[in-house]
Amino acid sequence: MLLKEVFLCALVLSVSADRPSWRKVEGDLADEPEVELLQEVNGAYRLPTVTVPTHYNLHLKTAIHENEREFQGTVEIFFNVLESTDTVTVHNRRLVIWKVTLYSVTGEGQTELGSPEFETDADTEHLAIKHSSAMAPGSYMVKVEFNGILQNNNNQGFFASSYVDDTGKRHYLASSKFEPTHARSAFPCFDEPKLKATFTLSITHSKDYNAVANMPRDGALVPDVDDASFVTTKFLKSTKMSTYLLAFAVSNFAIRTSGYQTVYARPNVYGETEFPLQAGVDILNALSAYTGVEYTKYMPKMTQIAIPDRGSGAMENWGLVTYGEPVLLFNPTINSYRTKKNVITIIAHEFAHQWFGNLVSPDWWDYIWLNEGFATVYEYYAAQLAYPETRYMDLWGVEVIQNAFAADARESVRPMTWNAATPSEIAGLFDTVAYDKSGSVLNMFRVAFQDDNWREGLVSYFNNRELDGAIADHLYQGLELAVTGKGLLPRSFNVKDVMDSWTTVAGFPLLTVRRDYKTGDIFVSQERFYSDRQLPNAHVYHVPYNYATKSTPSFDTLNFEWLSTKAAKLTTTIPAEDWIIFNKQQTGYYRVNYDTKNWKLIIAALQENPSTIHVQNRAQLINDAYNLARAERLDLTVPLELMTYLKQETAYPPWAAASSVLTYFNNKLRGTSQYPHFLNYVTELIQPIYSTQYVNSVLASETAMDKYLKQTISTWACRIDHQNCLAVTGNALRIAVAANIPVHPDIATVVYCYGLHGTEETEFVWLYERLLASKNQAERAVLIDSLGCSQNKEFLKSFLMTSIGSGATFNFLETERTRIVSSVYSASRAGVDALIEFLGDVKLIDEFISRLGSSTLNNAVANIASRTNNEQELEQLEALLTTLGDKVSANTASSARATVRNNFAWFQSLEGLVAEEFFAAYKQ
């Protein structure tokens, strides 16, 4: 069948509504906008403090098996009145309340007080229930009967999802995700983290479905007296917890069990639940041992559930952790080492929350780092505890610290501790600061205070705040007890002083190290680092520092001194010819700059023998030098010259750091006359290590880090048109197609993507048909990205057509449709050109907008602009903007033109001129 027939034979264009956008709270952060730093918040959004909840009896009924989106509910909220009041205020978001009854509660039972008036404030989402007279301090219960609407695949509140079975039949399910403020959209409640209570839940649902929740089922299913096709599942009374941690799901999923742990998933991926179940057992055991607090002391079971079309996030509900399928399901025959790493580390992240967030929750969202910062640390650390051979902590610097630096170097960034009131403000706190920056700071102190002391402090913290809320001071108190008298703190300062210097202010420090080569003295100063400017700043961070030298390369000895002033003089006897490197293994969350001579000594040492410097510091040096140069604090030739040592580098972390640098210059120079010189530079760096890689096979001896390295090197080799790389990947793809056997998943990303560069329609169609047949979302993502790598514009335009197609042939998830678009423009200039031609077709653009939304179009235009580097490409962009007219926002069009102007102006900037001169030396 011809290529276009494969794609277009069943293409029926249809109009659909824009998919609601939602913020992925766990595991898949979107880019964060610039924020205006205003600490003042509107206190009207907080609940009154005169009442507190103690228990909920919650009953819900859903007919989701019939794709019925309305659900019914009744909740009995038991609460205490602390001060005389005539009003109890709870949260309600768009629930239809049709009956409210108030009761007083005594040891003898409940006494009805009548049906009070009630009203919901749409702005604050406060449901005020007002009694006819004042309620004296004591115990009460309010019963609320209500209806609600399941939300549509948006990962918020009580929402609907669906999947297609092996016969093509679609099945529907409903599940919950309440963090941070969505419990109120499923039932009226005290929806603030400190207001913990116990829950007794029951759900009425189809007898052909099952219900699962935080707690185990309580007894047998109860037949519904009104409709024999329904049953009610009752659950045991829960542990005391915050409303955002209540969770439940109703589905026809299959269940895999091991002891007190289970995994739920749609039946046609049951085989992919074996690994996550075992990983769950291993990781929960490791965390229980590490924390000294056994998980089952508070919760009797642990369930993991894979929700279709949930994206790549997850949610740590106590006893019922929910995941998007790509980060839970694992099939070793089609999923790569990267998918395996994601599954392990995200399970570790969510399971760490069982202690950090569930056992002890923040009093309010301003301390969200008490949840997410710790979970980020143990995402890696607990994964390595459970699976030491993976060495996942080797990725900490390049995946967490260096990612945090990028966001935290902006002037407008917020501190770790930051208040919020409205639901949108609270949602905005789930950002890189909450995850990577907070994790980096906490891990710095874990190492500086020593892990045994850190664990001792955490146990004290857990014991003092179990089943309660906490603020930062509660954590500090536990750590203070653990480190007092051990010489681990700067003189005259306590844990609170030290840690508040990081948690209550934005940004991170730059240490500037200058040496007196005659005396051996070292002068160290600190200031806040900004990516684009230098501003005076009086703040002093308490910085734990250490250093290694050529004569004493003690990188594995992690003892610390403290810089608790703006500057200090260190008296040493270090020889003048010795290099010195601060921040051993980059455990500290700060950048370091040196005087010119020390940079030269470091570069010489790397070029002579890279192994004399710790692998994490090699990655640190590349990342620091590059970013210091970008901030005009260091000559750009320093990082570019430093990176020439990579010809001898055989470890992944330095190459990961370097890959970011190379990507920056690749994007700047592609399509210009200087680009061939840059390609020569990259070729010289990668050729030695590339010659040692088995691009088209996987050796049994390869470790996870070996595989990370191979993918990075082979990607760069193929990206710069290394003829051997393109030949090997093309041949591997042709062999796979001829045998109709996929390549090994650990090399599939490179082989499929770059194999398409030199192959024809047969290979492209084969990959597309594999995409249609695959039921594994992680594999589907790899295949979508690979298809976007084609260099044939006609193939790519046909692929783009599938993103807006409807019918069984184009059964893509909504997130996959937008991924198709991004895969095409991200892979190469051929993809950008194909997208421009596709969007320039006036017969298709309305359907594109209708199916994918205006935001997808605006985003596509912005990405085309960012990849516009010469006059010819600018003419293409201008022609597209003219064709699109008002279908693209005026702001997007204006920003696109500004982006291109900045791209062109870069060559007249100091950075551009220096880069051009440096790469010019690589003409041959």
PDB file of N, CA and C in Angstrom, residues 827-890:
ATOM      1  N   ALA A 827      13.226  17.534  15.572  1.00  0.00           N
ATOM      2  CA  ALA A 827      14.264  16.602  15.116  1.00  0.00           C
ATOM      3  C   ALA A 827      15.286  17.243  14.195  1.00  0.00           C
ATOM      4  N   SER A 828      14.848  18.080  13.257  1.00  0.00           N
ATOM      5  CA  SER A 828      15.794  18.625  12.276  1.00  0.00           C
ATOM      6  C   SER A 828      15.138  19.767  11.516  1.00  0.00           C
ATOM      7  N   ARG A 829      15.924  20.458  10.704  1.00  0.00           N
ATOM      8  CA  ARG A 829      15.375  21.531   9.882  1.00  0.00           C
ATOM      9  C   ARG A 829      14.407  20.977   8.843  1.00  0.00           C
ATOM     10  N   ALA A 830      14.603  19.754   8.392  1.00  0.00           N
ATOM     11  CA  ALA A 830      13.653  19.156   7.463  1.00  0.00           C
ATOM     12  C   ALA A 830      12.262  19.103   8.083  1.00  0.00           C
ATOM     13  N   GLY A 831      12.207  18.807   9.383  1.00  0.00           N
ATOM     14  CA  GLY A 831      10.926  18.783  10.075  1.00  0.00           C
ATOM     15  C   GLY A 831      10.308  20.166  10.192  1.00  0.00           C
ATOM     16  N   VAL A 832      11.134  21.171  10.456  1.00  0.00           N
ATOM     17  CA  VAL A 832      10.632  22.547  10.528  1.00  0.00           C
ATOM     18  C   VAL A 832      10.041  22.956   9.186  1.00  0.00           C
ATOM     19  N   ASP A 833      10.750  22.639   8.112  1.00  0.00           N
ATOM     20  CA  ASP A 833      10.251  22.983   6.781  1.00  0.00           C
ATOM     21  C   ASP A 833       8.938  22.263   6.481  1.00  0.00           C
ATOM     22  N   ALA A 834       8.856  20.997   6.861  1.00  0.00           N
ATOM     23  CA  ALA A 834       7.623  20.238   6.636  1.00  0.00           C
ATOM     24  C   ALA A 834       6.467  20.845   7.422  1.00  0.00           C
ATOM     25  N   LEU A 835       6.721  21.254   8.652  1.00  0.00           N
ATOM     26  CA  LEU A 835       5.668  21.843   9.474  1.00  0.00           C
ATOM     27  C   LEU A 835       5.215  23.187   8.887  1.00  0.00           C
ATOM     28  N   ILE A 836       6.163  23.982   8.397  1.00  0.00           N
ATOM     29  CA  ILE A 836       5.795  25.260   7.778  1.00  0.00           C
ATOM     30  C   ILE A 836       4.867  25.027   6.585  1.00  0.00           C
ATOM     31  N   GLU A 837       5.212  24.069   5.740  1.00  0.00           N
ATOM     32  CA  GLU A 837       4.373  23.777   4.585  1.00  0.00           C
ATOM     33  C   GLU A 837       3.008  23.237   5.025  1.00  0.00           C
ATOM     34  N   PHE A 838       3.007  22.416   6.052  1.00  0.00           N
ATOM     35  CA  PHE A 838       1.750  21.847   6.543  1.00  0.00           C
ATOM     36  C   PHE A 838       0.834  22.946   7.087  1.00  0.00           C
ATOM     37  N   LEU A 839       1.395  23.809   7.936  1.00  0.00           N
ATOM     38  CA  LEU A 839       0.589  24.875   8.526  1.00  0.00           C
ATOM     39  C   LEU A 839       0.209  25.933   7.500  1.00  0.00           C
ATOM     40  N   GLY A 840       0.941  26.006   6.412  1.00  0.00           N
ATOM     41  CA  GLY A 840       0.627  26.967   5.372  1.00  0.00           C
ATOM     42  C   GLY A 840      -0.513  26.537   4.468  1.00  0.00           C
ATOM     43  N   ASP A 841      -1.021  25.328   4.661  1.00  0.00           N
ATOM     44  CA  ASP A 841      -2.151  24.839   3.868  1.00  0.00           C
ATOM     45  C   ASP A 841      -3.448  25.348   4.489  1.00  0.00           C
ATOM     46  N   VAL A 842      -4.077  26.325   3.852  1.00  0.00           N
ATOM     47  CA  VAL A 842      -5.265  26.962   4.436  1.00  0.00           C
ATOM     48  C   VAL A 842      -6.412  25.983   4.586  1.00  0.00           C
ATOM     49  N   LYS A 843      -6.394  24.869   3.842  1.00  0.00           N
ATOM     50  CA  LYS A 843      -7.478  23.892   3.944  1.00  0.00           C
ATOM     51  C   LYS A 843      -7.370  23.071   5.220  1.00  0.00           C
ATOM     52  N   LEU A 844      -6.193  23.092   5.869  1.00  0.00           N
ATOM     53  CA  LEU A 844      -5.972  22.245   7.039  1.00  0.00           C
ATOM     54  C   LEU A 844      -5.898  23.012   8.349  1.00  0.00           C
ATOM     55  N   ILE A 845      -5.594  24.293   8.275  1.00  0.00           N
ATOM     56  CA  ILE A 845      -5.266  25.003   9.508  1.00  0.00           C
ATOM     57  C   ILE A 845      -6.440  25.078  10.471  1.00  0.00           C
ATOM     58  N   ASP A 846      -7.664  25.233   9.959  1.00  0.00           N
ATOM     59  CA  ASP A 846      -8.817  25.292  10.871  1.00  0.00           C
ATOM     60  C   ASP A 846      -8.994  23.975  11.611  1.00  0.00           C
ATOM     61  N   GLU A 847      -8.795  22.872  10.892  1.00  0.00           N
ATOM     62  CA  GLU A 847      -8.908  21.576  11.551  1.00  0.00           C
ATOM     63  C   GLU A 847      -7.785  21.375  12.553  1.00  0.00           C
ATOM     64  N   PHE A 848      -6.590  21.853  12.225  1.00  0.00           N
ATOM     65  CA  PHE A 848      -5.465  21.774  13.152  1.00  0.00           C
ATOM     66  C   PHE A 848      -5.820  22.477  14.455  1.00  0.00           C
ATOM     67  N   ILE A 849      -6.356  23.682  14.349  1.00  0.00           N
ATOM     68  CA  ILE A 849      -6.717  24.441  15.545  1.00  0.00           C
ATOM     69  C   ILE A 849      -7.853  23.761  16.289  1.00  0.00           C
ATOM     70  N   SER A 850      -8.842  23.286  15.535  1.00  0.00           N
ATOM     71  CA  SER A 850      -9.995  22.650  16.168  1.00  0.00           C
ATOM     72  C   SER A 850      -9.580  21.398  16.928  1.00  0.00           C
ATOM     73  N   ARG A 851      -8.671  20.615  16.323  1.00  0.00           N
ATOM     74  CA  ARG A 851      -8.296  19.344  16.941  1.00  0.00           C
ATOM     75  C   ARG A 851      -7.276  19.517  18.048  1.00  0.00           C
ATOM     76  N   LEU A 852      -6.267  20.375  17.818  1.00  0.00           N
ATOM     77  CA  LEU A 852      -5.138  20.464  18.743  1.00  0.00           C
ATOM     78  C   LEU A 852      -5.139  21.723  19.591  1.00  0.00           C
ATOM     79  N   GLY A 853      -5.934  22.724  19.208  1.00  0.00           N
ATOM     80  CA  GLY A 853      -6.028  23.928  20.016  1.00  0.00           C
ATOM     81  C   GLY A 853      -5.123  25.045  19.526  1.00  0.00           C
ATOM     82  N   SER A 854      -5.524  26.258  19.786  1.00  0.00           N
ATOM     83  CA  SER A 854      -4.732  27.426  19.394  1.00  0.00           C
ATOM     84  C   SER A 854      -3.379  27.445  20.081  1.00  0.00           C
ATOM     85  N   SER A 855      -3.328  26.935  21.304  1.00  0.00           N
ATOM     86  CA  SER A 855      -2.058  26.942  22.035  1.00  0.00           C
ATOM     87  C   SER A 855      -1.018  26.090  21.325  1.00  0.00           C
ATOM     88  N   THR A 856      -1.440  24.969  20.715  1.00  0.00           N
ATOM     89  CA  THR A 856      -0.501  24.129  19.976  1.00  0.00           C
ATOM     90  C   THR A 856       0.018  24.862  18.749  1.00  0.00           C
ATOM     91  N   LEU A 857      -0.860  25.596  18.072  1.00  0.00           N
ATOM     92  CA  LEU A 857      -0.425  26.373  16.919  1.00  0.00           C
ATOM     93  C   LEU A 857       0.552  27.467  17.340  1.00  0.00           C
ATOM     94  N   ASN A 858       0.193  28.217  18.382  1.00  0.00           N
ATOM     95  CA  ASN A 858       1.085  29.282  18.856  1.00  0.00           C
ATOM     96  C   ASN A 858       2.438  28.721  19.282  1.00  0.00           C
ATOM     97  N   ASN A 859       2.415  27.575  19.932  1.00  0.00           N
ATOM     98  CA  ASN A 859       3.664  26.951  20.374  1.00  0.00           C
ATOM     99  C   ASN A 859       4.495  26.493  19.184  1.00  0.00           C
ATOM    100  N   ALA A 860       3.835  25.972  18.160  1.00  0.00           N
ATOM    101  CA  ALA A 860       4.547  25.535  16.963  1.00  0.00           C
ATOM    102  C   ALA A 860       5.227  26.715  16.282  1.00  0.00           C
ATOM    103  N   VAL A 861       4.522  27.836  16.165  1.00  0.00           N
ATOM    104  CA  VAL A 861       5.106  29.024  15.546  1.00  0.00           C
ATOM    105  C   VAL A 861       6.307  29.508  16.354  1.00  0.00           C
ATOM    106  N   ALA A 862       6.178  29.516  17.684  1.00  0.00           N
ATOM    107  CA  ALA A 862       7.288  29.953  18.529  1.00  0.00           C
ATOM    108  C   ALA A 862       8.505  29.059  18.334  1.00  0.00           C
ATOM    109  N   ASN A 863       8.290  27.759  18.186  1.00  0.00           N
ATOM    110  CA  ASN A 863       9.409  26.838  17.998  1.00  0.00           C
ATOM    111  C   ASN A 863      10.013  26.945  16.608  1.00  0.00           C
ATOM    112  N   ILE A 864       9.195  27.240  15.616  1.00  0.00           N
ATOM    113  CA  ILE A 864       9.745  27.498  14.282  1.00  0.00           C
ATOM    114  C   ILE A 864      10.649  28.721  14.339  1.00  0.00           C
ATOM    115  N   ALA A 865      10.200  29.768  15.030  1.00  0.00           N
ATOM    116  CA  ALA A 865      11.000  30.989  15.138  1.00  0.00           C
ATOM    117  C   ALA A 865      12.330  30.726  15.835  1.00  0.00           C
ATOM    118  N   SER A 866      12.302  29.935  16.896  1.00  0.00           N
ATOM    119  CA  SER A 866      13.540  29.674  17.639  1.00  0.00           C
ATOM    120  C   SER A 866      14.542  28.894  16.800  1.00  0.00           C
ATOM    121  N   ARG A 867      14.077  28.249  15.719  1.00  0.00           N
ATOM    122  CA  ARG A 867      14.940  27.473  14.835  1.00  0.00           C
ATOM    123  C   ARG A 867      15.186  28.193  13.508  1.00  0.00           C
ATOM    124  N   THR A 868      14.994  29.496  13.492  1.00  0.00           N
ATOM    125  CA  THR A 868      15.196  30.311  12.290  1.00  0.00           C
ATOM    126  C   THR A 868      16.520  31.056  12.419  1.00  0.00           C
ATOM    127  N   ASN A 869      17.474  30.702  11.553  1.00  0.00           N
ATOM    128  CA  ASN A 869      18.843  31.205  11.723  1.00  0.00           C
ATOM    129  C   ASN A 869      19.392  31.972  10.529  1.00  0.00           C
ATOM    130  N   ASN A 870      18.653  32.038   9.407  1.00  0.00           N
ATOM    131  CA  ASN A 870      19.189  32.762   8.260  1.00  0.00           C
ATOM    132  C   ASN A 870      18.060  33.433   7.492  1.00  0.00           C
ATOM    133  N   GLU A 871      18.415  34.211   6.500  1.00  0.00           N
ATOM    134  CA  GLU A 871      17.428  35.015   5.785  1.00  0.00           C
ATOM    135  C   GLU A 871      16.401  34.160   5.051  1.00  0.00           C
ATOM    136  N   GLN A 872      16.839  33.076   4.459  1.00  0.00           N
ATOM    137  CA  GLN A 872      15.899  32.214   3.755  1.00  0.00           C
ATOM    138  C   GLN A 872      14.862  31.635   4.719  1.00  0.00           C
ATOM    139  N   GLU A 873      15.316  31.203   5.893  1.00  0.00           N
ATOM    140  CA  GLU A 873      14.388  30.663   6.882  1.00  0.00           C
ATOM    141  C   GLU A 873      13.462  31.744   7.415  1.00  0.00           C
ATOM    142  N   LEU A 874      13.971  32.967   7.525  1.00  0.00           N
ATOM    143  CA  LEU A 874      13.118  34.081   7.958  1.00  0.00           C
ATOM    144  C   LEU A 874      12.021  34.342   6.941  1.00  0.00           C
ATOM    145  N   GLU A 875      12.350  34.264   5.655  1.00  0.00           N
ATOM    146  CA  GLU A 875      11.331  34.462   4.621  1.00  0.00           C
ATOM    147  C   GLU A 875      10.239  33.398   4.735  1.00  0.00           C
ATOM    148  N   GLN A 876      10.630  32.164   5.036  1.00  0.00           N
ATOM    149  CA  GLN A 876       9.642  31.105   5.229  1.00  0.00           C
ATOM    150  C   GLN A 876       8.725  31.418   6.411  1.00  0.00           C
ATOM    151  N   LEU A 877       9.322  31.893   7.508  1.00  0.00           N
ATOM    152  CA  LEU A 877       8.528  32.221   8.689  1.00  0.00           C
ATOM    153  C   LEU A 877       7.574  33.366   8.397  1.00  0.00           C
ATOM    154  N   GLU A 878       8.055  34.408   7.732  1.00  0.00           N
ATOM    155  CA  GLU A 878       7.199  35.554   7.432  1.00  0.00           C
ATOM    156  C   GLU A 878       6.041  35.144   6.520  1.00  0.00           C
ATOM    157  N   ALA A 879       6.319  34.293   5.557  1.00  0.00           N
ATOM    158  CA  ALA A 879       5.251  33.823   4.674  1.00  0.00           C
ATOM    159  C   ALA A 879       4.208  33.035   5.462  1.00  0.00           C
ATOM    160  N   LEU A 880       4.668  32.229   6.407  1.00  0.00           N
ATOM    161  CA  LEU A 880       3.729  31.462   7.237  1.00  0.00           C
ATOM    162  C   LEU A 880       2.877  32.399   8.078  1.00  0.00           C
ATOM    163  N   LEU A 881       3.501  33.383   8.726  1.00  0.00           N
ATOM    164  CA  LEU A 881       2.747  34.321   9.557  1.00  0.00           C
ATOM    165  C   LEU A 881       1.719  35.072   8.731  1.00  0.00           C
ATOM    166  N   THR A 882       2.056  35.412   7.494  1.00  0.00           N
ATOM    167  CA  THR A 882       1.101  36.088   6.612  1.00  0.00           C
ATOM    168  C   THR A 882      -0.074  35.172   6.302  1.00  0.00           C
ATOM    169  N   THR A 883       0.220  33.919   6.005  1.00  0.00           N
ATOM    170  CA  THR A 883      -0.851  32.963   5.694  1.00  0.00           C
ATOM    171  C   THR A 883      -1.755  32.732   6.899  1.00  0.00           C
ATOM    172  N   LEU A 884      -1.164  32.609   8.071  1.00  0.00           N
ATOM    173  CA  LEU A 884      -1.952  32.331   9.280  1.00  0.00           C
ATOM    174  C   LEU A 884      -2.784  33.526   9.697  1.00  0.00           C
ATOM    175  N   GLY A 885      -2.285  34.720   9.491  1.00  0.00           N
ATOM    176  CA  GLY A 885      -3.029  35.920   9.852  1.00  0.00           C
ATOM    177  C   GLY A 885      -3.409  35.926  11.314  1.00  0.00           C
ATOM    178  N   ASP A 886      -4.699  36.172  11.589  1.00  0.00           N
ATOM    179  CA  ASP A 886      -5.139  36.265  12.980  1.00  0.00           C
ATOM    180  C   ASP A 886      -5.411  34.907  13.614  1.00  0.00           C
ATOM    181  N   LYS A 887      -5.110  33.828  12.908  1.00  0.00           N
ATOM    182  CA  LYS A 887      -5.266  32.494  13.516  1.00  0.00           C
ATOM    183  C   LYS A 887      -4.176  32.240  14.554  1.00  0.00           C
ATOM    184  N   VAL A 888      -3.083  32.995  14.453  1.00  0.00           N
ATOM    185  CA  VAL A 888      -2.049  32.950  15.475  1.00  0.00           C
ATOM    186  C   VAL A 888      -2.120  34.262  16.244  1.00  0.00           C
ATOM    187  N   SER A 889      -1.904  34.223  17.543  1.00  0.00           N
ATOM    188  CA  SER A 889      -2.073  35.427  18.350  1.00  0.00           C
ATOM    189  C   SER A 889      -1.058  36.490  17.963  1.00  0.00           C
ATOM    190  N   ALA A 890      -1.455  37.745  18.137  1.00  0.00           N
ATOM    191  CA  ALA A 890      -0.562  38.865  17.816  1.00  0.00           C
ATOM    192  C   ALA A 890       0.700  38.802  18.667  1.00  0.00           C
TER     193      ALA A 890
END
